[in-house]
mmCIF file with all atom_site columns, C-alpha atoms and ligand atoms in Angstrom:
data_model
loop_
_atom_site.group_PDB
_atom_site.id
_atom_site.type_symbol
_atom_site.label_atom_id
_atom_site.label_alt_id
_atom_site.label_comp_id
_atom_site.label_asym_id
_atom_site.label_entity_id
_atom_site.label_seq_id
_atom_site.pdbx_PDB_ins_code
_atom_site.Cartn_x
_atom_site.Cartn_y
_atom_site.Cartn_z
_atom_site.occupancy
_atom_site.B_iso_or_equiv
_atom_site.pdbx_formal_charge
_atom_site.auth_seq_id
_atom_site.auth_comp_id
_atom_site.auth_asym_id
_atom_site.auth_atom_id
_atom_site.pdbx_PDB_model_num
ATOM   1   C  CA  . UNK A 1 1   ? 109.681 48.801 74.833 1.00 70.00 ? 16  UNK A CA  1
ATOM   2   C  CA  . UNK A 1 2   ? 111.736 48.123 72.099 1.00 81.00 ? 17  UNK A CA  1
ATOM   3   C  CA  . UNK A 1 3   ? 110.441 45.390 69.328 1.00 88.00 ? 18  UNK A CA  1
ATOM   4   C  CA  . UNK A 1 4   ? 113.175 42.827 68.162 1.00 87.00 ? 19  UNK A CA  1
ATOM   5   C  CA  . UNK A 1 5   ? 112.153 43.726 64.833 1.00 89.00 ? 20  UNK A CA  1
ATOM   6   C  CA  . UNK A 1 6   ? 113.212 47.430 65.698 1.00 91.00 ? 21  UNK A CA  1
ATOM   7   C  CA  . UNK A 1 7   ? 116.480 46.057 67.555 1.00 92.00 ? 22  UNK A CA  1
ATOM   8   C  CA  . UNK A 1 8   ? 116.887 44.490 64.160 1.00 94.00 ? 23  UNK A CA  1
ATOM   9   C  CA  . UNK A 1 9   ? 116.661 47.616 61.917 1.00 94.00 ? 24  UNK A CA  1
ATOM   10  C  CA  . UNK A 1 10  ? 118.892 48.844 64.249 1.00 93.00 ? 25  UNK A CA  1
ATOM   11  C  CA  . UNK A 1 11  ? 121.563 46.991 63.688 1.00 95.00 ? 26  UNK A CA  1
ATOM   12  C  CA  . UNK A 1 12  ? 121.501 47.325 60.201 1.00 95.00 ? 27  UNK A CA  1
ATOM   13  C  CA  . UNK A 1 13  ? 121.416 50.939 60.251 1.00 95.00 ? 28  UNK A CA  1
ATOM   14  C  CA  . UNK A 1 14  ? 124.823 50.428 62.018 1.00 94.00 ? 29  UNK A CA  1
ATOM   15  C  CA  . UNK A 1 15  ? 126.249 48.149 59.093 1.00 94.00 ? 30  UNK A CA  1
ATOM   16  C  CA  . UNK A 1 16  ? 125.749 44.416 60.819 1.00 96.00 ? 31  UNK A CA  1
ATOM   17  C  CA  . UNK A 1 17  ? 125.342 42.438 58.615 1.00 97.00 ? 32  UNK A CA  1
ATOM   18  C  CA  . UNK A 1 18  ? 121.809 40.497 60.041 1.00 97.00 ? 33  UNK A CA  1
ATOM   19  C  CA  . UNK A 1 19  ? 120.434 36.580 58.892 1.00 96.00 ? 34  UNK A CA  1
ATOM   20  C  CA  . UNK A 1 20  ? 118.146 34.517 60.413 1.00 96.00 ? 35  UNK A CA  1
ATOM   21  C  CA  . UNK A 1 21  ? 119.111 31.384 62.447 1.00 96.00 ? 36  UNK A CA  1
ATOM   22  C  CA  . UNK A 1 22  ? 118.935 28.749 59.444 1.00 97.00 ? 37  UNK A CA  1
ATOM   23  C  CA  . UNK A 1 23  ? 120.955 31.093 57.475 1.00 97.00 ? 38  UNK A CA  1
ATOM   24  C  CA  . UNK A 1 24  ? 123.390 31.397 59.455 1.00 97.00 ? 39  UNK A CA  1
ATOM   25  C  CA  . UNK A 1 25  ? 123.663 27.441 60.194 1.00 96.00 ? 40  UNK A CA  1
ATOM   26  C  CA  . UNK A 1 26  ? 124.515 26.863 56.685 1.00 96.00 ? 41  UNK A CA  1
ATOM   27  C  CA  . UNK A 1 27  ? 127.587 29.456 57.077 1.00 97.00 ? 42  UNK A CA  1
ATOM   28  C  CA  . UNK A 1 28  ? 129.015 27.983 60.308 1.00 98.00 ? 43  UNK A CA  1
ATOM   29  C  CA  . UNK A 1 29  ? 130.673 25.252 60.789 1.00 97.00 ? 44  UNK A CA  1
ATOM   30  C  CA  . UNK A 1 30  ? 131.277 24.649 65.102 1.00 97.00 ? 45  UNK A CA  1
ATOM   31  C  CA  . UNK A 1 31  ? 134.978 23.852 66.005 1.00 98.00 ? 46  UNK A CA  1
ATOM   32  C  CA  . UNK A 1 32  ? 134.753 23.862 69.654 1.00 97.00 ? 47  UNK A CA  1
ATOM   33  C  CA  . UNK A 1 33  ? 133.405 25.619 73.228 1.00 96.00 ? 48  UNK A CA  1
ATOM   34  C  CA  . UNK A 1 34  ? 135.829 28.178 74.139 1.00 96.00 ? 49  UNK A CA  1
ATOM   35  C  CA  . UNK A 1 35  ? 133.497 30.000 77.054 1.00 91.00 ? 50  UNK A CA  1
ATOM   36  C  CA  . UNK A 1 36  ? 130.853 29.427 79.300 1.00 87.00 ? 51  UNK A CA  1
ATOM   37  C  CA  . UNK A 1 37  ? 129.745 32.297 80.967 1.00 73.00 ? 52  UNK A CA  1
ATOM   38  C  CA  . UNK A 1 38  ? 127.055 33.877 83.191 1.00 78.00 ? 53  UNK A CA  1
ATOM   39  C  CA  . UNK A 1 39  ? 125.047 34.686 79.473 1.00 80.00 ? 54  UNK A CA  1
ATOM   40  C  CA  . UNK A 1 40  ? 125.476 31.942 77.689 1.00 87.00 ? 55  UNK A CA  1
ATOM   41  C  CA  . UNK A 1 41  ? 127.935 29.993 75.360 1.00 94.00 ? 56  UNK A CA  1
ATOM   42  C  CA  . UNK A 1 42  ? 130.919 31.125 73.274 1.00 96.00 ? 57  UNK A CA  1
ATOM   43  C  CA  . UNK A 1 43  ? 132.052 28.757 70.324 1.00 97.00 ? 58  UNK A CA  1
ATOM   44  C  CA  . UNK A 1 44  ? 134.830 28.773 67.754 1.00 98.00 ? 59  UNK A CA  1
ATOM   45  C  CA  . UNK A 1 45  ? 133.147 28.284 64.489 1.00 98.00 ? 60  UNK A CA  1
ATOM   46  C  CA  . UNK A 1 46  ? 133.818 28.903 60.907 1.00 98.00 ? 61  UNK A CA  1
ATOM   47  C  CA  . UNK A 1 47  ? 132.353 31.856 59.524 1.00 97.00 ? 62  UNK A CA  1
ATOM   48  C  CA  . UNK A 1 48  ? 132.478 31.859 55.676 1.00 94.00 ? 63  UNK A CA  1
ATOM   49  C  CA  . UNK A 1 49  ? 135.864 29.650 56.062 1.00 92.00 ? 64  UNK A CA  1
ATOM   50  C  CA  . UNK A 1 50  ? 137.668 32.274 58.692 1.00 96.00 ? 65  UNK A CA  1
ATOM   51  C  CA  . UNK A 1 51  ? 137.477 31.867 62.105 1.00 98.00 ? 66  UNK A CA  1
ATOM   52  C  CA  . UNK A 1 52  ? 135.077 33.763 64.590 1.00 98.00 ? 67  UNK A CA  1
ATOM   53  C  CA  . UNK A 1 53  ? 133.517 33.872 68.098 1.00 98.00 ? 68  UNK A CA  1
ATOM   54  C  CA  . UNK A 1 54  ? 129.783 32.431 67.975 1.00 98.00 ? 69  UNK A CA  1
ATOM   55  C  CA  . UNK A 1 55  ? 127.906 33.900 71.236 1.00 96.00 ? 70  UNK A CA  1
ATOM   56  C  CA  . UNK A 1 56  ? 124.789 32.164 71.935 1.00 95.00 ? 71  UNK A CA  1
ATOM   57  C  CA  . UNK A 1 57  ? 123.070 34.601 74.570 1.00 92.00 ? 72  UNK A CA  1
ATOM   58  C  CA  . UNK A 1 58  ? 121.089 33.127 77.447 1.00 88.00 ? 73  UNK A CA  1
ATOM   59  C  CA  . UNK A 1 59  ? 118.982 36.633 78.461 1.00 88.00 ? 74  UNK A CA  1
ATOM   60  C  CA  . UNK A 1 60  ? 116.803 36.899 75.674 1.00 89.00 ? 75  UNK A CA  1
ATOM   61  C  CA  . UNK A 1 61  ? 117.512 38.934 72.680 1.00 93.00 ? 76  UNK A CA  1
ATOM   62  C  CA  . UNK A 1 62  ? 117.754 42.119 73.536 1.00 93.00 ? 77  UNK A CA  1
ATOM   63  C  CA  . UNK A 1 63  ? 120.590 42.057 75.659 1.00 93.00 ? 78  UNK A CA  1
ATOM   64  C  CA  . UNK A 1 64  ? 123.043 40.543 73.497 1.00 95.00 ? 79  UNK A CA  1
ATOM   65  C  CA  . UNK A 1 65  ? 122.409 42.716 70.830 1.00 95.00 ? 80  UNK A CA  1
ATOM   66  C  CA  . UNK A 1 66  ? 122.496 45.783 72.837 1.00 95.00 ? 81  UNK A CA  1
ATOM   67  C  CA  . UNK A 1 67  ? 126.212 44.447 73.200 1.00 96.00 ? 82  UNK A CA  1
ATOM   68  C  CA  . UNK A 1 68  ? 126.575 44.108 69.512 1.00 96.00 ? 83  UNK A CA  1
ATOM   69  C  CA  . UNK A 1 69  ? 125.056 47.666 69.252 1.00 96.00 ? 84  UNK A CA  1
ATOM   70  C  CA  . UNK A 1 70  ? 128.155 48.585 71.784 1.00 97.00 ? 85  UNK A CA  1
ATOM   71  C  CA  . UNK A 1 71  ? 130.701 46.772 69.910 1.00 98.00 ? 86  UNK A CA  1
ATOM   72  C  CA  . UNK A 1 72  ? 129.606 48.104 66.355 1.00 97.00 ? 87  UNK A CA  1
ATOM   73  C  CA  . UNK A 1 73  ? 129.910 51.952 67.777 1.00 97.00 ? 88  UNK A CA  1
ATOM   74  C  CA  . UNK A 1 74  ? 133.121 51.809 69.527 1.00 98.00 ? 89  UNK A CA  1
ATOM   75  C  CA  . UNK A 1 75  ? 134.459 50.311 66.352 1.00 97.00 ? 90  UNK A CA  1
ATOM   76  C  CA  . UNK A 1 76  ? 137.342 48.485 67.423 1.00 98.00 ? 91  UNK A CA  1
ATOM   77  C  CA  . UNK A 1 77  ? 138.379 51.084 70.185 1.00 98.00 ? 92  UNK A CA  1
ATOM   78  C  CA  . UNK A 1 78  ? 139.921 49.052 73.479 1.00 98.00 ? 93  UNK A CA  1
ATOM   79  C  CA  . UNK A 1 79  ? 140.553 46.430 71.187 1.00 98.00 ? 94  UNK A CA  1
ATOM   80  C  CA  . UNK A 1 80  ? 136.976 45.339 71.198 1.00 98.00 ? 95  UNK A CA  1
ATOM   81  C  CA  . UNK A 1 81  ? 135.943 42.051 68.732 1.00 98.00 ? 96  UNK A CA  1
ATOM   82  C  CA  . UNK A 1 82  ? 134.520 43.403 65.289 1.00 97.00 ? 97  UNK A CA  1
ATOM   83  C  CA  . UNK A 1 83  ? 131.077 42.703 64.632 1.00 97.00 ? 98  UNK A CA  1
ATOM   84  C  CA  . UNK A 1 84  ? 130.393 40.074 61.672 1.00 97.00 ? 99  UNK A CA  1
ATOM   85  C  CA  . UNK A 1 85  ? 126.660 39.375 61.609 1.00 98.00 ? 100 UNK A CA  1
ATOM   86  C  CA  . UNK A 1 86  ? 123.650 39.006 64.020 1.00 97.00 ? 101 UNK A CA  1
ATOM   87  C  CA  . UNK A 1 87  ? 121.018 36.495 64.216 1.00 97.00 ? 102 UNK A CA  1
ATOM   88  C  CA  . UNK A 1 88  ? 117.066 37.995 63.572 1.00 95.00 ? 103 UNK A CA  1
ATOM   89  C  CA  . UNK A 1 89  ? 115.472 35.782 65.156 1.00 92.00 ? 104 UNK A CA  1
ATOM   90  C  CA  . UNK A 1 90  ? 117.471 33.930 68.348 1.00 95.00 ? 105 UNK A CA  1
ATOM   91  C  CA  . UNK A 1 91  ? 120.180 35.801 70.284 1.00 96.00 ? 106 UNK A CA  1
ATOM   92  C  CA  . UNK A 1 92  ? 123.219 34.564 68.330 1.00 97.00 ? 107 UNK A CA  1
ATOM   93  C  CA  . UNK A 1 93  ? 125.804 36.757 67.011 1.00 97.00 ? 108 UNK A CA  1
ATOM   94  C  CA  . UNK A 1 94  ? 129.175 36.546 65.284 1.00 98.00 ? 109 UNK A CA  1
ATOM   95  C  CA  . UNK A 1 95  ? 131.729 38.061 65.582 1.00 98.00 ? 110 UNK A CA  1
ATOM   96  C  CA  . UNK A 1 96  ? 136.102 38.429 65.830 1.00 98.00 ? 111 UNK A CA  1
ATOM   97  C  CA  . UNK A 1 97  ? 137.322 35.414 67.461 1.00 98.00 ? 112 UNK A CA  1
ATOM   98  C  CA  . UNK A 1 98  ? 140.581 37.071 69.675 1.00 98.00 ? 113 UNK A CA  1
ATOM   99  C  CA  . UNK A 1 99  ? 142.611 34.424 70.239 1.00 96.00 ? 114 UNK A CA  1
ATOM   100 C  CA  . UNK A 1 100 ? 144.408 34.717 73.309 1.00 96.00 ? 115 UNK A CA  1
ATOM   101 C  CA  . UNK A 1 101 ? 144.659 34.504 76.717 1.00 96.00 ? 116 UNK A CA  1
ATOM   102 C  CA  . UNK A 1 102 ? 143.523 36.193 79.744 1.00 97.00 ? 117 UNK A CA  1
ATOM   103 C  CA  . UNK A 1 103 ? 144.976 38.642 81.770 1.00 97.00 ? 118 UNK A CA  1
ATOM   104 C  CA  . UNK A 1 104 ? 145.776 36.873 84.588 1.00 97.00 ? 119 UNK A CA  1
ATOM   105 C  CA  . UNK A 1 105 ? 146.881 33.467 83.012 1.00 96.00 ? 120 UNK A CA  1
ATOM   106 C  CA  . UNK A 1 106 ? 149.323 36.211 80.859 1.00 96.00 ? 121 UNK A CA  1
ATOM   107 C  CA  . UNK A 1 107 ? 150.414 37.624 83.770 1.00 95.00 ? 122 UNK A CA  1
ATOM   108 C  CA  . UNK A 1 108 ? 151.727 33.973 85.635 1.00 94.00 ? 123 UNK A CA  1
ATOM   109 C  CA  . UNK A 1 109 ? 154.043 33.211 83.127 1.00 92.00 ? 124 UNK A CA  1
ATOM   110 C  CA  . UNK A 1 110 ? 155.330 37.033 80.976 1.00 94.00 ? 125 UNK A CA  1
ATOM   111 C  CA  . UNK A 1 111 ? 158.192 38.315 81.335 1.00 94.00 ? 126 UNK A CA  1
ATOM   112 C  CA  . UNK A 1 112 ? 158.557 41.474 83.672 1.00 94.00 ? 127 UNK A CA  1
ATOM   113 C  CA  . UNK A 1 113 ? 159.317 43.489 80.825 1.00 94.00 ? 128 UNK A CA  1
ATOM   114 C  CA  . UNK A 1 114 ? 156.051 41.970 79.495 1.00 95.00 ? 129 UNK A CA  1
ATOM   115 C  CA  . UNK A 1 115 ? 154.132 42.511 82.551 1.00 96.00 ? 130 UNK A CA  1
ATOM   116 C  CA  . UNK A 1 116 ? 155.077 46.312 82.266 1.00 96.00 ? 131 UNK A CA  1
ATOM   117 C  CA  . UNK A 1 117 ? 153.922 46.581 78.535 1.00 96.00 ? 132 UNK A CA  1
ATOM   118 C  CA  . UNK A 1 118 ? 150.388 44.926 79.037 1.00 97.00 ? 133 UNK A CA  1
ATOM   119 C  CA  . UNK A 1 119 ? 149.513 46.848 82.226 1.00 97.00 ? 134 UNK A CA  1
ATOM   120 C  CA  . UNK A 1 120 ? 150.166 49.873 80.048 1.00 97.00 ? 135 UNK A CA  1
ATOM   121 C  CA  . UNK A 1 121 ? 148.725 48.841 77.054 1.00 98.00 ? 136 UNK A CA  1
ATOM   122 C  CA  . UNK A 1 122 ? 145.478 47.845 79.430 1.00 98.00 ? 137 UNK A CA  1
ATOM   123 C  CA  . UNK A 1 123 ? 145.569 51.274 80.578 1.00 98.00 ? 138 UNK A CA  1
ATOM   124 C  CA  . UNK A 1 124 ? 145.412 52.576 77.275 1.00 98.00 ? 139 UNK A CA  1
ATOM   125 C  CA  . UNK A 1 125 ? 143.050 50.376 75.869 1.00 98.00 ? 140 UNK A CA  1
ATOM   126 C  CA  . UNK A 1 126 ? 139.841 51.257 78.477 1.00 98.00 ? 141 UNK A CA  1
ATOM   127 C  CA  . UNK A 1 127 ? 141.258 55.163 78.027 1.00 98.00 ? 142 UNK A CA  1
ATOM   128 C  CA  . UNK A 1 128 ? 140.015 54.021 74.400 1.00 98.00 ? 143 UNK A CA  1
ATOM   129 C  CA  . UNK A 1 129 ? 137.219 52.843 75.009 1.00 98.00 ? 144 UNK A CA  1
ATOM   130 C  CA  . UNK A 1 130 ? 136.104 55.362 77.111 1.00 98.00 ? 145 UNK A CA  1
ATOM   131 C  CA  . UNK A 1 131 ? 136.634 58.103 74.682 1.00 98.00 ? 146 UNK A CA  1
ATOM   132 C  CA  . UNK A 1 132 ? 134.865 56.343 72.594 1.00 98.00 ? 147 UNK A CA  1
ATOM   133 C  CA  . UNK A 1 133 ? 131.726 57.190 74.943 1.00 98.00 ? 148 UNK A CA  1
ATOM   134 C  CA  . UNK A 1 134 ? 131.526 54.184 76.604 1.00 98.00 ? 149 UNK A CA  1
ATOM   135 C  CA  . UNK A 1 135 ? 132.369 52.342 80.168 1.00 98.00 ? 150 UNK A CA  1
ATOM   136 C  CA  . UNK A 1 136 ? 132.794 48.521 80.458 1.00 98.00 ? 151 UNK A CA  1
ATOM   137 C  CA  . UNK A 1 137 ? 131.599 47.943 83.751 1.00 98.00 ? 152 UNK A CA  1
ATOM   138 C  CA  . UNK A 1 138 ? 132.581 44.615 84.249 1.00 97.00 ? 153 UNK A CA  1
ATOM   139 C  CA  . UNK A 1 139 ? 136.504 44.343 84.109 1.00 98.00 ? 154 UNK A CA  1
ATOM   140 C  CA  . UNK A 1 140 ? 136.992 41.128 85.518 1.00 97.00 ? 155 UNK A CA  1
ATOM   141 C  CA  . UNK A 1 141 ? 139.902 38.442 84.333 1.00 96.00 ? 156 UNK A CA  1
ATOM   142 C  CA  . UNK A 1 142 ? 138.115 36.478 81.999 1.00 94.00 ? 157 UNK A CA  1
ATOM   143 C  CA  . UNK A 1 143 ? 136.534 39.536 79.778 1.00 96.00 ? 158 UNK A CA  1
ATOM   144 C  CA  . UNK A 1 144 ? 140.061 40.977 79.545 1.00 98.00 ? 159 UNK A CA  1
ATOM   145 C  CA  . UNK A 1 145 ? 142.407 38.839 76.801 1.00 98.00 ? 160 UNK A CA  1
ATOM   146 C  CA  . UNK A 1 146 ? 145.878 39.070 75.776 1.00 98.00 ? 161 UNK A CA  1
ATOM   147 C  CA  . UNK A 1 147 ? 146.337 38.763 72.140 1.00 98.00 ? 162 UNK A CA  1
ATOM   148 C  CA  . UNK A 1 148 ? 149.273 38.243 69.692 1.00 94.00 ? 163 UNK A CA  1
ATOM   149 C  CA  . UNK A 1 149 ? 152.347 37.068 69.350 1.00 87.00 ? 164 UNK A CA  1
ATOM   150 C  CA  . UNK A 1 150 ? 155.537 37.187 72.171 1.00 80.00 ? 165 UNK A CA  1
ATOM   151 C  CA  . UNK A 1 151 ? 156.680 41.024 71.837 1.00 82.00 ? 166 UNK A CA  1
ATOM   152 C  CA  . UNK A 1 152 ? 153.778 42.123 70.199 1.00 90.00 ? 167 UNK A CA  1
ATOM   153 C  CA  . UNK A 1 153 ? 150.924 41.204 72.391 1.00 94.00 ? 168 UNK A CA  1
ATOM   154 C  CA  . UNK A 1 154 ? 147.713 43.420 72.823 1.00 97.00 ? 169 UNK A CA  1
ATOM   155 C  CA  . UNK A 1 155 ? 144.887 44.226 75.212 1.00 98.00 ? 170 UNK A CA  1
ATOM   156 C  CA  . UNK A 1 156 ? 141.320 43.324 73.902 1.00 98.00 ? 171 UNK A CA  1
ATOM   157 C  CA  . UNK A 1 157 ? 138.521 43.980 75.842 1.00 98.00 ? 172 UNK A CA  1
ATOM   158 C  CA  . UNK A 1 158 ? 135.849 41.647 75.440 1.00 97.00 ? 173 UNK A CA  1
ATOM   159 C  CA  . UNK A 1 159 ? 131.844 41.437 76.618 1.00 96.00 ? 174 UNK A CA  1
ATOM   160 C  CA  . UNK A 1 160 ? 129.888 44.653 76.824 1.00 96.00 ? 175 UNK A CA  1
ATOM   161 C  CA  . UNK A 1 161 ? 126.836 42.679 78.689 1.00 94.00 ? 176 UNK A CA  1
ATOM   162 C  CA  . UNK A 1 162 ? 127.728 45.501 81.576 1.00 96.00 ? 177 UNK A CA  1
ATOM   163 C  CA  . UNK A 1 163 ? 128.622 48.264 78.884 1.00 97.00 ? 178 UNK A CA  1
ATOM   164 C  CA  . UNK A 1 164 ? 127.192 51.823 80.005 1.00 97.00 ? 179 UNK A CA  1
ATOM   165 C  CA  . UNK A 1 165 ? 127.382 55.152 77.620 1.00 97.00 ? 180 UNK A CA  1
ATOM   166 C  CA  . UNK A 1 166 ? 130.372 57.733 80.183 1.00 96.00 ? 181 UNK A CA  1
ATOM   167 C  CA  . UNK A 1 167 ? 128.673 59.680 82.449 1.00 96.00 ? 182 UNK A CA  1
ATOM   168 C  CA  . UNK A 1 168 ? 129.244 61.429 86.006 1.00 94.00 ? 183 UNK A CA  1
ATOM   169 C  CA  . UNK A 1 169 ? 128.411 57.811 87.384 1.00 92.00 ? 184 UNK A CA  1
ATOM   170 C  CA  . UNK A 1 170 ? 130.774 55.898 85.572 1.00 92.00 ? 185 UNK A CA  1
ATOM   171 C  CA  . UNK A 1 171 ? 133.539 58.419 84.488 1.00 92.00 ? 186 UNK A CA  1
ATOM   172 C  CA  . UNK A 1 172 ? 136.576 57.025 86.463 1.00 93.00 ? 187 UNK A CA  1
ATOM   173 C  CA  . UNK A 1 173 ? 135.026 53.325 87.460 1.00 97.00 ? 188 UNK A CA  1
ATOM   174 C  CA  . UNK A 1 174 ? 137.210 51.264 84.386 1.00 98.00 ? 189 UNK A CA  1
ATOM   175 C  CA  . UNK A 1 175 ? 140.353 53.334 85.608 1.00 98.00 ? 190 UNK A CA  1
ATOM   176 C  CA  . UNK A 1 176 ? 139.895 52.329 89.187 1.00 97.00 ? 191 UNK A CA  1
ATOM   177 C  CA  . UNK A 1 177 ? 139.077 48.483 88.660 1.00 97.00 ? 192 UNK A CA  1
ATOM   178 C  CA  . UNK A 1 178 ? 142.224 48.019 86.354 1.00 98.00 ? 193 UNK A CA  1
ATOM   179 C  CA  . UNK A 1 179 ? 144.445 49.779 88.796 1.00 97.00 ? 194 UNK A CA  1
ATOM   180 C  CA  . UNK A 1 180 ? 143.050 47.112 91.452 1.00 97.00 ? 195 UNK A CA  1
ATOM   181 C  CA  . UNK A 1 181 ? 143.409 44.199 89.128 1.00 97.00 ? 196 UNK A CA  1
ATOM   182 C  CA  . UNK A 1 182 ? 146.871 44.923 88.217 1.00 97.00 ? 197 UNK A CA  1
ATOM   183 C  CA  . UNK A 1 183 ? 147.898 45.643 92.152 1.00 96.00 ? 198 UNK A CA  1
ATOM   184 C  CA  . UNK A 1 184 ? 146.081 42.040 92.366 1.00 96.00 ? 199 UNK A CA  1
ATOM   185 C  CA  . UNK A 1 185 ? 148.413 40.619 89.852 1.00 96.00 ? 200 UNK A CA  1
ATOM   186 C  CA  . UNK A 1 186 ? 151.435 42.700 91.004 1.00 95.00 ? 201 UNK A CA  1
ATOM   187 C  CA  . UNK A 1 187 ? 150.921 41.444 94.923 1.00 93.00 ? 202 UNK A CA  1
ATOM   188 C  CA  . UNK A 1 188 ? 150.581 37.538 93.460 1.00 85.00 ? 203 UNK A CA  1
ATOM   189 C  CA  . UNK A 1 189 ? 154.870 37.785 91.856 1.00 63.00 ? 204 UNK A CA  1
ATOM   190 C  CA  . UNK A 1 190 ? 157.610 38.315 93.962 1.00 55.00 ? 205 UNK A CA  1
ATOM   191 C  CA  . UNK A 1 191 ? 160.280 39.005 90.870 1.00 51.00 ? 206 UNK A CA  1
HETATM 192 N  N1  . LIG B 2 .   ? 135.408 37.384 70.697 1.00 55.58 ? 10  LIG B N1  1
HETATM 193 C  C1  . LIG B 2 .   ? 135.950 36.434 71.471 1.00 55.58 ? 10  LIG B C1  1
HETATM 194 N  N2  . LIG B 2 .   ? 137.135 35.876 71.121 1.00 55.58 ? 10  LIG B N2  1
HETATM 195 C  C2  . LIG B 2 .   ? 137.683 34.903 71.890 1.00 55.58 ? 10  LIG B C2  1
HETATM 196 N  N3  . LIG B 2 .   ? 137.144 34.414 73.019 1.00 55.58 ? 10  LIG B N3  1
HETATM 197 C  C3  . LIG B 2 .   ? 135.965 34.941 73.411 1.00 55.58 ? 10  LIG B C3  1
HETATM 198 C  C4  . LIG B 2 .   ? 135.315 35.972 72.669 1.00 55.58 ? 10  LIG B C4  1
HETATM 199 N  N4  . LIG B 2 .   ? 134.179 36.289 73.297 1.00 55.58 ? 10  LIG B N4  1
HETATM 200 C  C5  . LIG B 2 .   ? 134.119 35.502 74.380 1.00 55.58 ? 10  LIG B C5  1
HETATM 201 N  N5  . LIG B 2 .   ? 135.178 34.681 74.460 1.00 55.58 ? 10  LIG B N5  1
HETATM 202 C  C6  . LIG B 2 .   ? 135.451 33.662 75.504 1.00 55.58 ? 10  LIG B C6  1
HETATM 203 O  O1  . LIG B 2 .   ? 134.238 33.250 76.077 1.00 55.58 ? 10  LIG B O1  1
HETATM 204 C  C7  . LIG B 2 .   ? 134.160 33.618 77.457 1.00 55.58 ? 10  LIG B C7  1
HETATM 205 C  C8  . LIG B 2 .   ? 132.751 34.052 77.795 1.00 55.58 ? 10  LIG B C8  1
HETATM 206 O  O2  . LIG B 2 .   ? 132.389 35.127 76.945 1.00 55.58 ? 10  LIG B O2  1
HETATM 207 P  P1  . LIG B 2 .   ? 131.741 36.464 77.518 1.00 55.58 ? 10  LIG B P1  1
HETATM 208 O  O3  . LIG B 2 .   ? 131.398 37.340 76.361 1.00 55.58 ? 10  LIG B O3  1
HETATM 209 O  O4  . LIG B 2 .   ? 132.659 37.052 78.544 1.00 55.58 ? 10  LIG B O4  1
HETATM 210 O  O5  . LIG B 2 .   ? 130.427 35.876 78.165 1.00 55.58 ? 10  LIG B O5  1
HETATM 211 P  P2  . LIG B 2 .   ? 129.715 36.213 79.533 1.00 55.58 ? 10  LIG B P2  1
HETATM 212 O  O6  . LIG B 2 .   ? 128.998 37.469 79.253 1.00 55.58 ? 10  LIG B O6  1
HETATM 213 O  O7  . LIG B 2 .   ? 128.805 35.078 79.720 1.00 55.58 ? 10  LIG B O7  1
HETATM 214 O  O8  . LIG B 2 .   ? 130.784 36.358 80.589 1.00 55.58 ? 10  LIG B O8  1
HETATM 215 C  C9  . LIG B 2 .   ? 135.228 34.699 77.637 1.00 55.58 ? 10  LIG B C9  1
HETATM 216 O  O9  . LIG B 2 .   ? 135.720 34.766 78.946 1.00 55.58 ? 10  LIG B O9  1
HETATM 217 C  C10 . LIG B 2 .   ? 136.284 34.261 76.640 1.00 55.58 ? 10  LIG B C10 1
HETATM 218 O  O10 . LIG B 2 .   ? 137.093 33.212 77.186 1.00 55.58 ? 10  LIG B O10 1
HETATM 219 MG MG1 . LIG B 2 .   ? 132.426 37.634 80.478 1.00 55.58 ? 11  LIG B MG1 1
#
């Protein structure tokens, strides 16, 4: 099994930038919640003075990182956060706060000219992320967010916890989720 330490070095050798837990206290400053999920707590904080996404992981250390690992080689693809530091010695990490919506909250009040834009702009975003070598797995409402501003808004994908490298098993699964989530959406507006 893999040592922390080693998940660590890891993540440096990808770039992250990696402190331990006091340090990184004395750069944050907490704002608010803004989830509460199956694997723990997401707060708005302060990073260096700019805002960011402060996940505080609930299954032990290796599993949020091996999101963070995730996030830091799809590089942005899908829209997913950028990486800004990880914790070394608790499973904290830091990274792009995406401030937005979700998909379905969107979805009640766009436009239908809206609606049409962000189904396809979904669709294009987990094409991304798959060719960047990876499936999401878990493509439910709250870990897809609609970000920008009216007429420019943009898919993000968030949470890798479910995050598998493409293979035979999980080629077309993304595809076929999103296609059932927007019918879902579709079936719930009668304009
Ligand atoms: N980078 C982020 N930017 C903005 N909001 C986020 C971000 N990451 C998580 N959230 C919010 O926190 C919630 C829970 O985070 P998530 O990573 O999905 O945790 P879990 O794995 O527990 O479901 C999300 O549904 C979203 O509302
Ligand atoms: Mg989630």
């Amino acid at each position: 099994m893999t040592s922390d330490h080693e998940i660590t070095e890891g993540l440096r050798k990808l770039g992250i930038e990696v402190m331990d837990l006091e340090s990184m206290k004395r750069e944050v400053r907490i704002v608010r919640q803004i989830g509460k999920g199956t694997e723990g707590d997401v707060l708005l904080v302060l990073f260096r003075g700019e805002k960011a996404a402060m996940k505080v992981g609930s299954f032990g250390y290796p599993f949020l990182m091996r999101q963070v690992e995730v996030m830091a080689k799809v590089d942005g693809a899908g829209g997913a956060p950028r990486v800004y530091a990880a914790c070394s010695d608790r499973p904290v990490i830091l990274m792009e706060y995406c401030e937005g919506t979700t998909l379905d909250k969107f979805y009640a009040i766009a436009s239908p000219a809206d609606r049409i834009r962000i189904e396809c702009d979904l669709r294009t975003k987990v094409v991304e992320l798959n060719a960047a070598g990876y499936g999401h797995g878990d493509l439910n409402f709250s870990n897809i967010l609609v970000c920008g501003r009216p007429g420019e808004h943009e898919v993000r994908l968030i949470d890798f916890g479910n995050a598998a490298l493409m293979s035979s098993r999980n080629k077309n699964s993304d595809l076929l989720v999103i296609e059932k989530r927007i019918k879902f959406l579709q079936a719930g507006c009668d304009d």
